[in-house]
Amino acid sequence: MRTGLTKQEKTTDIWFDEKDPLIHIRTHNTDLKKRLAAYAGQHPDQCRQTDADPETGCIEFEIRKGRFSFRLTAPYSEERRRAASEATKAAASNLTRSMV
């Protein structure tokens, strides 16, 4: 969707306080919009779309606390990165051989 906004202007805002049982999400991110819309369709008692701006492509949702999470991941060590690379190369090599 062309909105006339730059990538820097296409933000995702997530806000909540300790009192309100809801998390408010305002996003331009297409994947997040799709995931929240699907979740809202499956669980309307937990999540709902509250607003949409068709000109900018921004959609707003409310979701109950405890239903939305952030996942923090530790960076890979050089050893783990190397092992993953070798495993991927071996799998690709096996796939190529099985196709011949």
mmCIF file with all atom_site columns, C-alpha atoms in Angstrom:
data_model
loop_
_atom_site.group_PDB
_atom_site.id
_atom_site.type_symbol
_atom_site.label_atom_id
_atom_site.label_alt_id
_atom_site.label_comp_id
_atom_site.label_asym_id
_atom_site.label_entity_id
_atom_site.label_seq_id
_atom_site.pdbx_PDB_ins_code
_atom_site.Cartn_x
_atom_site.Cartn_y
_atom_site.Cartn_z
_atom_site.occupancy
_atom_site.B_iso_or_equiv
_atom_site.pdbx_formal_charge
_atom_site.auth_seq_id
_atom_site.auth_comp_id
_atom_site.auth_asym_id
_atom_site.auth_atom_id
_atom_site.pdbx_PDB_model_num
ATOM 1   C CA . MET A 1 1   ? 0.000   0.000   0.000  1.00 0.00 ? 1   MET A CA 1
ATOM 2   C CA . ARG A 1 2   ? 1.379   3.395   -0.961 1.00 0.00 ? 2   ARG A CA 1
ATOM 3   C CA . THR A 1 3   ? 0.760   5.874   1.811  1.00 0.00 ? 3   THR A CA 1
ATOM 4   C CA . GLY A 1 4   ? 3.193   8.667   1.093  1.00 0.00 ? 4   GLY A CA 1
ATOM 5   C CA . LEU A 1 5   ? 4.936   7.952   4.393  1.00 0.00 ? 5   LEU A CA 1
ATOM 6   C CA . THR A 1 6   ? 8.616   7.167   4.663  1.00 0.00 ? 6   THR A CA 1
ATOM 7   C CA . LYS A 1 7   ? 9.741   3.999   6.417  1.00 0.00 ? 7   LYS A CA 1
ATOM 8   C CA . GLN A 1 8   ? 10.855  6.154   9.331  1.00 0.00 ? 8   GLN A CA 1
ATOM 9   C CA . GLU A 1 9   ? 7.326   7.551   9.630  1.00 0.00 ? 9   GLU A CA 1
ATOM 10  C CA . LYS A 1 10  ? 5.757   4.069   9.613  1.00 0.00 ? 10  LYS A CA 1
ATOM 11  C CA . THR A 1 11  ? 5.967   3.410   13.326 1.00 0.00 ? 11  THR A CA 1
ATOM 12  C CA . THR A 1 12  ? 4.593   0.950   15.835 1.00 0.00 ? 12  THR A CA 1
ATOM 13  C CA . ASP A 1 13  ? 3.540   2.381   19.183 1.00 0.00 ? 13  ASP A CA 1
ATOM 14  C CA . ILE A 1 14  ? 2.771   0.095   22.101 1.00 0.00 ? 14  ILE A CA 1
ATOM 15  C CA . TRP A 1 15  ? 1.636   1.693   25.318 1.00 0.00 ? 15  TRP A CA 1
ATOM 16  C CA . PHE A 1 16  ? 0.121   0.625   28.594 1.00 0.00 ? 16  PHE A CA 1
ATOM 17  C CA . ASP A 1 17  ? 0.132   1.587   32.249 1.00 0.00 ? 17  ASP A CA 1
ATOM 18  C CA . GLU A 1 18  ? -0.021  -0.433  35.443 1.00 0.00 ? 18  GLU A CA 1
ATOM 19  C CA . LYS A 1 19  ? -3.712  0.361   36.052 1.00 0.00 ? 19  LYS A CA 1
ATOM 20  C CA . ASP A 1 20  ? -5.397  -0.311  32.705 1.00 0.00 ? 20  ASP A CA 1
ATOM 21  C CA . PRO A 1 21  ? -5.878  -4.022  31.879 1.00 0.00 ? 21  PRO A CA 1
ATOM 22  C CA . LEU A 1 22  ? -5.353  -3.305  28.163 1.00 0.00 ? 22  LEU A CA 1
ATOM 23  C CA . ILE A 1 23  ? -2.339  -2.758  25.944 1.00 0.00 ? 23  ILE A CA 1
ATOM 24  C CA . HIS A 1 24  ? -2.862  -0.242  23.134 1.00 0.00 ? 24  HIS A CA 1
ATOM 25  C CA . ILE A 1 25  ? -1.063  -0.898  19.856 1.00 0.00 ? 25  ILE A CA 1
ATOM 26  C CA . ARG A 1 26  ? -0.920  1.504   16.910 1.00 0.00 ? 26  ARG A CA 1
ATOM 27  C CA . THR A 1 27  ? 1.022   0.142   13.943 1.00 0.00 ? 27  THR A CA 1
ATOM 28  C CA . HIS A 1 28  ? 1.844   0.470   10.271 1.00 0.00 ? 28  HIS A CA 1
ATOM 29  C CA . ASN A 1 29  ? 3.657   -2.899  10.250 1.00 0.00 ? 29  ASN A CA 1
ATOM 30  C CA . THR A 1 30  ? 1.837   -5.172  7.805  1.00 0.00 ? 30  THR A CA 1
ATOM 31  C CA . ASP A 1 31  ? 2.781   -8.465  9.480  1.00 0.00 ? 31  ASP A CA 1
ATOM 32  C CA . LEU A 1 32  ? 1.774   -7.230  12.936 1.00 0.00 ? 32  LEU A CA 1
ATOM 33  C CA . LYS A 1 33  ? -1.508  -5.835  11.586 1.00 0.00 ? 33  LYS A CA 1
ATOM 34  C CA . LYS A 1 34  ? -2.337  -9.207  10.003 1.00 0.00 ? 34  LYS A CA 1
ATOM 35  C CA . ARG A 1 35  ? -1.417  -11.140 13.137 1.00 0.00 ? 35  ARG A CA 1
ATOM 36  C CA . LEU A 1 36  ? -3.436  -8.866  15.424 1.00 0.00 ? 36  LEU A CA 1
ATOM 37  C CA . ALA A 1 37  ? -6.435  -8.882  13.068 1.00 0.00 ? 37  ALA A CA 1
ATOM 38  C CA . ALA A 1 38  ? -6.382  -12.691 12.918 1.00 0.00 ? 38  ALA A CA 1
ATOM 39  C CA . TYR A 1 39  ? -6.076  -12.910 16.699 1.00 0.00 ? 39  TYR A CA 1
ATOM 40  C CA . ALA A 1 40  ? -8.927  -10.421 17.151 1.00 0.00 ? 40  ALA A CA 1
ATOM 41  C CA . GLY A 1 41  ? -11.078 -12.513 14.837 1.00 0.00 ? 41  GLY A CA 1
ATOM 42  C CA . GLN A 1 42  ? -10.367 -15.678 16.826 1.00 0.00 ? 42  GLN A CA 1
ATOM 43  C CA . HIS A 1 43  ? -10.499 -14.076 20.288 1.00 0.00 ? 43  HIS A CA 1
ATOM 44  C CA . PRO A 1 44  ? -12.766 -11.001 20.207 1.00 0.00 ? 44  PRO A CA 1
ATOM 45  C CA . ASP A 1 45  ? -13.031 -11.049 24.004 1.00 0.00 ? 45  ASP A CA 1
ATOM 46  C CA . GLN A 1 46  ? -9.244  -10.578 24.294 1.00 0.00 ? 46  GLN A CA 1
ATOM 47  C CA . CYS A 1 47  ? -8.386  -8.280  21.369 1.00 0.00 ? 47  CYS A CA 1
ATOM 48  C CA . ARG A 1 48  ? -10.204 -5.828  19.142 1.00 0.00 ? 48  ARG A CA 1
ATOM 49  C CA . GLN A 1 49  ? -9.453  -3.316  16.436 1.00 0.00 ? 49  GLN A CA 1
ATOM 50  C CA . THR A 1 50  ? -10.301 0.168   17.670 1.00 0.00 ? 50  THR A CA 1
ATOM 51  C CA . ASP A 1 51  ? -9.389  2.414   14.734 1.00 0.00 ? 51  ASP A CA 1
ATOM 52  C CA . ALA A 1 52  ? -7.972  2.449   11.220 1.00 0.00 ? 52  ALA A CA 1
ATOM 53  C CA . ASP A 1 53  ? -6.599  5.174   8.995  1.00 0.00 ? 53  ASP A CA 1
ATOM 54  C CA . PRO A 1 54  ? -6.866  4.063   5.352  1.00 0.00 ? 54  PRO A CA 1
ATOM 55  C CA . GLU A 1 55  ? -4.821  7.058   4.153  1.00 0.00 ? 55  GLU A CA 1
ATOM 56  C CA . THR A 1 56  ? -1.729  6.082   6.136  1.00 0.00 ? 56  THR A CA 1
ATOM 57  C CA . GLY A 1 57  ? -2.374  2.345   6.528  1.00 0.00 ? 57  GLY A CA 1
ATOM 58  C CA . CYS A 1 58  ? -2.254  2.615   10.310 1.00 0.00 ? 58  CYS A CA 1
ATOM 59  C CA . ILE A 1 59  ? -4.440  0.356   12.458 1.00 0.00 ? 59  ILE A CA 1
ATOM 60  C CA . GLU A 1 60  ? -5.028  0.482   16.209 1.00 0.00 ? 60  GLU A CA 1
ATOM 61  C CA . PHE A 1 61  ? -5.817  -2.432  18.499 1.00 0.00 ? 61  PHE A CA 1
ATOM 62  C CA . GLU A 1 62  ? -6.518  -3.055  22.165 1.00 0.00 ? 62  GLU A CA 1
ATOM 63  C CA . ILE A 1 63  ? -5.393  -6.372  23.613 1.00 0.00 ? 63  ILE A CA 1
ATOM 64  C CA . ARG A 1 64  ? -5.615  -7.701  27.157 1.00 0.00 ? 64  ARG A CA 1
ATOM 65  C CA . LYS A 1 65  ? -2.429  -7.727  29.172 1.00 0.00 ? 65  LYS A CA 1
ATOM 66  C CA . GLY A 1 66  ? -0.965  -11.197 29.265 1.00 0.00 ? 66  GLY A CA 1
ATOM 67  C CA . ARG A 1 67  ? -1.962  -11.879 25.648 1.00 0.00 ? 67  ARG A CA 1
ATOM 68  C CA . PHE A 1 68  ? 0.839   -9.813  24.083 1.00 0.00 ? 68  PHE A CA 1
ATOM 69  C CA . SER A 1 69  ? 4.521   -10.429 24.740 1.00 0.00 ? 69  SER A CA 1
ATOM 70  C CA . PHE A 1 70  ? 7.992   -9.353  23.745 1.00 0.00 ? 70  PHE A CA 1
ATOM 71  C CA . ARG A 1 71  ? 10.636  -11.973 23.185 1.00 0.00 ? 71  ARG A CA 1
ATOM 72  C CA . LEU A 1 72  ? 14.201  -11.043 24.017 1.00 0.00 ? 72  LEU A CA 1
ATOM 73  C CA . THR A 1 73  ? 16.851  -13.221 22.415 1.00 0.00 ? 73  THR A CA 1
ATOM 74  C CA . ALA A 1 74  ? 20.507  -13.363 23.313 1.00 0.00 ? 74  ALA A CA 1
ATOM 75  C CA . PRO A 1 75  ? 22.961  -12.780 20.479 1.00 0.00 ? 75  PRO A CA 1
ATOM 76  C CA . TYR A 1 76  ? 24.522  -15.883 18.934 1.00 0.00 ? 76  TYR A CA 1
ATOM 77  C CA . SER A 1 77  ? 28.091  -16.679 19.855 1.00 0.00 ? 77  SER A CA 1
ATOM 78  C CA . GLU A 1 78  ? 30.529  -16.979 16.970 1.00 0.00 ? 78  GLU A CA 1
ATOM 79  C CA . GLU A 1 79  ? 30.677  -20.741 17.616 1.00 0.00 ? 79  GLU A CA 1
ATOM 80  C CA . ARG A 1 80  ? 26.885  -21.096 17.448 1.00 0.00 ? 80  ARG A CA 1
ATOM 81  C CA . ARG A 1 81  ? 26.733  -18.948 14.301 1.00 0.00 ? 81  ARG A CA 1
ATOM 82  C CA . ARG A 1 82  ? 29.398  -21.117 12.624 1.00 0.00 ? 82  ARG A CA 1
ATOM 83  C CA . ALA A 1 83  ? 27.614  -24.354 13.624 1.00 0.00 ? 83  ALA A CA 1
ATOM 84  C CA . ALA A 1 84  ? 24.294  -23.059 12.269 1.00 0.00 ? 84  ALA A CA 1
ATOM 85  C CA . SER A 1 85  ? 25.954  -22.036 9.004  1.00 0.00 ? 85  SER A CA 1
ATOM 86  C CA . GLU A 1 86  ? 27.561  -25.455 8.581  1.00 0.00 ? 86  GLU A CA 1
ATOM 87  C CA . ALA A 1 87  ? 24.276  -27.233 9.356  1.00 0.00 ? 87  ALA A CA 1
ATOM 88  C CA . THR A 1 88  ? 22.461  -25.112 6.767  1.00 0.00 ? 88  THR A CA 1
ATOM 89  C CA . LYS A 1 89  ? 25.114  -25.799 4.133  1.00 0.00 ? 89  LYS A CA 1
ATOM 90  C CA . ALA A 1 90  ? 24.955  -29.552 4.843  1.00 0.00 ? 90  ALA A CA 1
ATOM 91  C CA . ALA A 1 91  ? 21.150  -29.552 4.592  1.00 0.00 ? 91  ALA A CA 1
ATOM 92  C CA . ALA A 1 92  ? 21.282  -27.628 1.298  1.00 0.00 ? 92  ALA A CA 1
ATOM 93  C CA . SER A 1 93  ? 23.886  -30.035 -0.038 1.00 0.00 ? 93  SER A CA 1
ATOM 94  C CA . ASN A 1 94  ? 21.730  -33.044 0.909  1.00 0.00 ? 94  ASN A CA 1
ATOM 95  C CA . LEU A 1 95  ? 18.691  -31.437 -0.703 1.00 0.00 ? 95  LEU A CA 1
ATOM 96  C CA . THR A 1 96  ? 20.622  -30.807 -3.930 1.00 0.00 ? 96  THR A CA 1
ATOM 97  C CA . ARG A 1 97  ? 21.827  -34.415 -4.032 1.00 0.00 ? 97  ARG A CA 1
ATOM 98  C CA . SER A 1 98  ? 18.314  -35.787 -3.495 1.00 0.00 ? 98  SER A CA 1
ATOM 99  C CA . MET A 1 99  ? 17.014  -33.708 -6.398 1.00 0.00 ? 99  MET A CA 1
ATOM 100 C CA . VAL A 1 100 ? 19.552  -35.164 -8.848 1.00 0.00 ? 100 VAL A CA 1
#
